[in-house]
mmCIF file of C-alpha atoms and ligand atoms in Angstrom:
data_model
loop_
_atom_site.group_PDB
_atom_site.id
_atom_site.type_symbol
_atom_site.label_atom_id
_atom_site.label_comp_id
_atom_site.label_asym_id
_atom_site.label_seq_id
_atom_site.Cartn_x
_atom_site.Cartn_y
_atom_site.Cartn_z
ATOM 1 C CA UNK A 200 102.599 111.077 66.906
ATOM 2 C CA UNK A 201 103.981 108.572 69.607
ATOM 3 C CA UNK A 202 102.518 108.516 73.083
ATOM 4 C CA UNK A 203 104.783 110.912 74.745
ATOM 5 C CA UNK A 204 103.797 110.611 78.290
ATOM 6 C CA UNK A 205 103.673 107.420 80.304
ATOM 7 C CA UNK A 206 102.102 106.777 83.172
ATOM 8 C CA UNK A 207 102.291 103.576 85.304
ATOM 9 C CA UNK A 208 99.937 103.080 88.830
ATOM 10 C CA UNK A 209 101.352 101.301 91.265
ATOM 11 C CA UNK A 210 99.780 99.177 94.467
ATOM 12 C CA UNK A 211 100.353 95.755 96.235
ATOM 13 C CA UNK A 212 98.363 93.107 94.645
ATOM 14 C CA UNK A 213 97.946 94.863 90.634
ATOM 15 C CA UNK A 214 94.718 93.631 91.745
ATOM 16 C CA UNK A 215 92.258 96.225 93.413
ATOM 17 C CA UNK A 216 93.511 100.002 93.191
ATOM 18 C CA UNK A 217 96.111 100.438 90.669
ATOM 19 C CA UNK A 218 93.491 98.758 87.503
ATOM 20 C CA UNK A 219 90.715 100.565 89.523
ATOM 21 C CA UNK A 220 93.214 103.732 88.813
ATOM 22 C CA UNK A 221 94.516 102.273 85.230
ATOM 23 C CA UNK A 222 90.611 102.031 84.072
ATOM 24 C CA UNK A 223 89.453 105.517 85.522
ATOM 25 C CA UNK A 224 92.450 107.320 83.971
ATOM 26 C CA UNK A 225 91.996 105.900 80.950
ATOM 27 C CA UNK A 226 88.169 106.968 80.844
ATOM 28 C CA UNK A 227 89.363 109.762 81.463
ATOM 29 C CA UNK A 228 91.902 110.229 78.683
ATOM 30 C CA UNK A 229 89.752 108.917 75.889
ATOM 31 C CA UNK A 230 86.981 111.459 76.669
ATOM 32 C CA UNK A 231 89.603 114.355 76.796
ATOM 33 C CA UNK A 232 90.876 112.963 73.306
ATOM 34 C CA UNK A 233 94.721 112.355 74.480
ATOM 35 C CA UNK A 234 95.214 108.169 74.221
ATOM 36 C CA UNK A 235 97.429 108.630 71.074
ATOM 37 C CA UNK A 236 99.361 110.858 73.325
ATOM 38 C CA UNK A 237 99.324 109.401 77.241
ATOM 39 C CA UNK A 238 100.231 105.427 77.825
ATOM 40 C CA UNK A 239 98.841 104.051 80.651
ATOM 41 C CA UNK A 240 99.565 101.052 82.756
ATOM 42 C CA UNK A 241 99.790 99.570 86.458
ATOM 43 C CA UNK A 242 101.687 96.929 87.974
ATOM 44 C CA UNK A 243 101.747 95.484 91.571
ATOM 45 C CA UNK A 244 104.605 96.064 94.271
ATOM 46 C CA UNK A 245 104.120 91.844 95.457
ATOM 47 C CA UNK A 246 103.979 88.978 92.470
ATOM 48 C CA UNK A 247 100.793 87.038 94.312
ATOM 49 C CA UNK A 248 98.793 87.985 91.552
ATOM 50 C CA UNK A 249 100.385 87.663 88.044
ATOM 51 C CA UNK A 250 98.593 87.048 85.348
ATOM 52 C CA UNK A 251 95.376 87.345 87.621
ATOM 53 C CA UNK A 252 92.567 89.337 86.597
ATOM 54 C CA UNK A 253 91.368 92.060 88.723
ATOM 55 C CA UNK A 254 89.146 91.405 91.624
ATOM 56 C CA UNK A 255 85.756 90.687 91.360
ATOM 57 C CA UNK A 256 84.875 93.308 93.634
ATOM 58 C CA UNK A 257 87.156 95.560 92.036
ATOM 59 C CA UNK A 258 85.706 94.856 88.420
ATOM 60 C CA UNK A 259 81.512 94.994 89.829
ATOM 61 C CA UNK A 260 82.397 98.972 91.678
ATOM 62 C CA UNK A 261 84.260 100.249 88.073
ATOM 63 C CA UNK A 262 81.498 98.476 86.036
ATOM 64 C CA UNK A 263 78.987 100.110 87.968
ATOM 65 C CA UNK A 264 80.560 103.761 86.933
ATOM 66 C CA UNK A 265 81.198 102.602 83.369
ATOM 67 C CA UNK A 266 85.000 100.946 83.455
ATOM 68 C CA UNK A 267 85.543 97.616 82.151
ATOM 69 C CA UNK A 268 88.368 95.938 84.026
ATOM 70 C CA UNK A 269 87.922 92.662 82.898
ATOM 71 C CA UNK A 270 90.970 93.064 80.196
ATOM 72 C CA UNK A 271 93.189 93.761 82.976
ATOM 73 C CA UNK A 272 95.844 90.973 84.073
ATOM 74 C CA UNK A 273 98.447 91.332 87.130
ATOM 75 C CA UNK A 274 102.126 91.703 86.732
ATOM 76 C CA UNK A 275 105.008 93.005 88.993
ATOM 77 C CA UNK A 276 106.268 96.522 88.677
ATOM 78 C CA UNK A 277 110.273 96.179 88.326
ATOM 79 C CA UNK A 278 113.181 98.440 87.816
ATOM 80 C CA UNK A 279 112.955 98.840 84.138
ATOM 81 C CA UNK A 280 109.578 100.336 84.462
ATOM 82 C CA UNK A 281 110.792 103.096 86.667
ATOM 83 C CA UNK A 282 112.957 104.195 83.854
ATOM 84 C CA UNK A 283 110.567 103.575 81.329
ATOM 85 C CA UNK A 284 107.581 105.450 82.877
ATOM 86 C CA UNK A 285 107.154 109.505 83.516
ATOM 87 C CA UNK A 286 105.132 109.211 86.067
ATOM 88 C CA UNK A 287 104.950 105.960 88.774
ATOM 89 C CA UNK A 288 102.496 106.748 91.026
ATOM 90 C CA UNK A 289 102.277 104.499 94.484
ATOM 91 C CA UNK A 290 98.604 104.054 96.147
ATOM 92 C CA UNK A 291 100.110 104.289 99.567
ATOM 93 C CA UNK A 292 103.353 104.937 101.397
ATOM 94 C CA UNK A 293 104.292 100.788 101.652
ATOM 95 C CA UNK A 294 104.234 101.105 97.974
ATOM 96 C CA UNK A 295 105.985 103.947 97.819
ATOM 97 C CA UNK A 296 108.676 102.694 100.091
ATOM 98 C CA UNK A 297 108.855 99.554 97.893
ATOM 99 C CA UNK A 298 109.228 101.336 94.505
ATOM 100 C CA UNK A 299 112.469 103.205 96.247
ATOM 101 C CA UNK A 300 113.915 99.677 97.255
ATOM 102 C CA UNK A 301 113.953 98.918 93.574
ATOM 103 C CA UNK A 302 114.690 102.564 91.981
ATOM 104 C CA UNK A 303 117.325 103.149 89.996
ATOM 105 C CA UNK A 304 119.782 106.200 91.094
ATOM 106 C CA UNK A 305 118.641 109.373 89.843
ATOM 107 C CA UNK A 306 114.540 108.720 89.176
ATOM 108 C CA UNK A 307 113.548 108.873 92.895
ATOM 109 C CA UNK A 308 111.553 111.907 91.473
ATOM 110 C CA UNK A 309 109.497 109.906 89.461
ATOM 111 C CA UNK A 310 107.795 108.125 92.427
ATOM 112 C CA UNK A 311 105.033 110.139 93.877
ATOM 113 C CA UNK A 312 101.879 109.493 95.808
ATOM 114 C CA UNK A 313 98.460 109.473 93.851
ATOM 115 C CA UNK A 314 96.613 111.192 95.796
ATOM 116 C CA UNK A 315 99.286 114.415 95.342
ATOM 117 C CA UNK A 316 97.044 115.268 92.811
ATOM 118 C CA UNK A 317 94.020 115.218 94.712
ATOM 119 C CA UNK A 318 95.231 118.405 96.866
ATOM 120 C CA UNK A 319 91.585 119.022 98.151
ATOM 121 C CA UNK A 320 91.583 115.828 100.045
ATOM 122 C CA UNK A 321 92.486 115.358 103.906
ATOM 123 C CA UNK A 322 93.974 111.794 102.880
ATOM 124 C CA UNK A 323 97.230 110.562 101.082
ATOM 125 C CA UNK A 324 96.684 107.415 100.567
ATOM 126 C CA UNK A 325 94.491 105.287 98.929
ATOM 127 C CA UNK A 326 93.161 102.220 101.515
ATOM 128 C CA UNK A 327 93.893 98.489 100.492
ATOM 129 C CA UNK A 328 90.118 97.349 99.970
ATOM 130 C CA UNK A 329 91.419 93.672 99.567
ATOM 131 C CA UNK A 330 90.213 92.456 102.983
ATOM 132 C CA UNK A 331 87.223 94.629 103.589
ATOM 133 C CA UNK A 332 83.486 94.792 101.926
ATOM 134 C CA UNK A 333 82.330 96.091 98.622
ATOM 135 C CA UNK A 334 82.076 100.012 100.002
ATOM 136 C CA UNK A 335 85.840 100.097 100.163
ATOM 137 C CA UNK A 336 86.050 99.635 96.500
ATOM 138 C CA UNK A 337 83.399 102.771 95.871
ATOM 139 C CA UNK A 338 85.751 104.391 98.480
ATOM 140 C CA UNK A 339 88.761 103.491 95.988
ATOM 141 C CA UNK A 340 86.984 104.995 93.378
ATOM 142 C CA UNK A 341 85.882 108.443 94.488
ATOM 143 C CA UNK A 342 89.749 108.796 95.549
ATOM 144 C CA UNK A 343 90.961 107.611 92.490
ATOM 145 C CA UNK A 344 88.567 109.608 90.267
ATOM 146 C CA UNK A 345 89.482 113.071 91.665
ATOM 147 C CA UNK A 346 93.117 112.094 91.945
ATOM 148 C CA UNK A 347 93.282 111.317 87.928
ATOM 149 C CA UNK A 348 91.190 114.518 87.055
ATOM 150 C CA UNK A 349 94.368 116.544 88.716
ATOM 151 C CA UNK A 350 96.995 114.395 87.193
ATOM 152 C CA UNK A 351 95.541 114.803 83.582
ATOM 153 C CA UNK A 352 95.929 118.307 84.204
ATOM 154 C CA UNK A 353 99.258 118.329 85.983
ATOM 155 C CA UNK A 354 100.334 116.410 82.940
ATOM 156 C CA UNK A 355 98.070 118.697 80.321
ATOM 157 C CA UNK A 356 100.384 121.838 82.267
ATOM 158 C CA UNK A 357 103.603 120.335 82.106
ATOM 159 C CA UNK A 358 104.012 118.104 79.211
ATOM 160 C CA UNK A 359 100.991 119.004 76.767
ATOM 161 C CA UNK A 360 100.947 121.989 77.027
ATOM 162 C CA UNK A 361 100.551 122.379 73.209
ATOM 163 C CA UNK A 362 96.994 120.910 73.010
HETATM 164 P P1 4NP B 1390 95.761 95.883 95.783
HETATM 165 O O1 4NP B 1390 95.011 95.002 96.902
HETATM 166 O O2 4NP B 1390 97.166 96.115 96.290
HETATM 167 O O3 4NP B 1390 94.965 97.142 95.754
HETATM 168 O O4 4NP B 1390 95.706 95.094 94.498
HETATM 169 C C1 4NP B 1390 95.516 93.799 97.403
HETATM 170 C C2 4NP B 1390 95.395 92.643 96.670
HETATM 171 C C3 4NP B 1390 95.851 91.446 97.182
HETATM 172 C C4 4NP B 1390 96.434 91.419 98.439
HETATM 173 C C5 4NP B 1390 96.561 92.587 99.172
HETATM 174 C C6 4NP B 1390 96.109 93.774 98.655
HETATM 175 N N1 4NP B 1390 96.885 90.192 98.969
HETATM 176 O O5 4NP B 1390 97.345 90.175 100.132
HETATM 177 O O6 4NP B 1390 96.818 89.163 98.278
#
């Protein structure tokens, strides 16, 4: 069966939260059995990093919770992905804003915020970690991991319903 749900993360750089995001989700997916059936992906709002991997710092915190980034490489999220994608989910509202600069007419609905799907938490976005030290990444992570366990079954409700 093709993958019939597509999912694309979305931050600045493509360099700290949305592979931090890409790598949990995908953990996440392959235990639950569903890669043949989800795509995953993430792309940066900014082109500083193409073809970059992700950030040292970045890479050590998911390594240290079992997520190899190192396969990772930066690239730009453009208009074509917004059609292409079910699902483009920004890391923080300057993402956000920047993904509805460059949305085609129509998809606005497409673009969310993450954390939506982490409903239990006070916070709605996820911090840029870039410029601070390595607990911002951990922070990064224990966002990101309870924001992916309520997309996978947001998606699981709505789209998979069959499995
Ligand atoms: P990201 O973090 O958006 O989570 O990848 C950043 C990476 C690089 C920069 C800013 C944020 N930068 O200014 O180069």
């Amino acid at each position: 069966m093709t993958q019939s749900v597509r999912v694309l993360f979305v931050c600045l750089g493509n360099i700290c939260r949305s592979p931090t995001a890409e790598g949990v989700f995908r953990k996440l997916v392959m235990e639950e059995g569903l890669v043949t059936h989800i795509e995953i992906d993430s792309a940066g709002t900014h082109a500083y990093h193409v073809g970059a991997p992700p950030d040292e710092r970045a890479q050590a915190a998911a390594r240290r919770r079992g997520i190899d980034l190192s396969g990772l490489r930066g690239r730009q999220a453009l208009r074509d992905d917004i059609e292409r994608f079910d699902y483009v989910l920004a890391m923080d509202r300057e993402n956000h804003a920047n993904l509805l600069a460059i949305c085609p007419e129509g998809l606005e609905e497409k673009i969310r915020l993450f954390l939506e799907y982490a409903p239990h938490r006070t916070e709605r976005e996820v911090p840029d970690p870039y410029f601070g030290g390595s607990a911002g990444f951990d922070r990064v992570l224990d966002m990101v991991e309870e924001a992916a366990r309520g997309l996978l079954a947001d998606i699981r409700r709505t789209r998979l319903s069959h499995f």
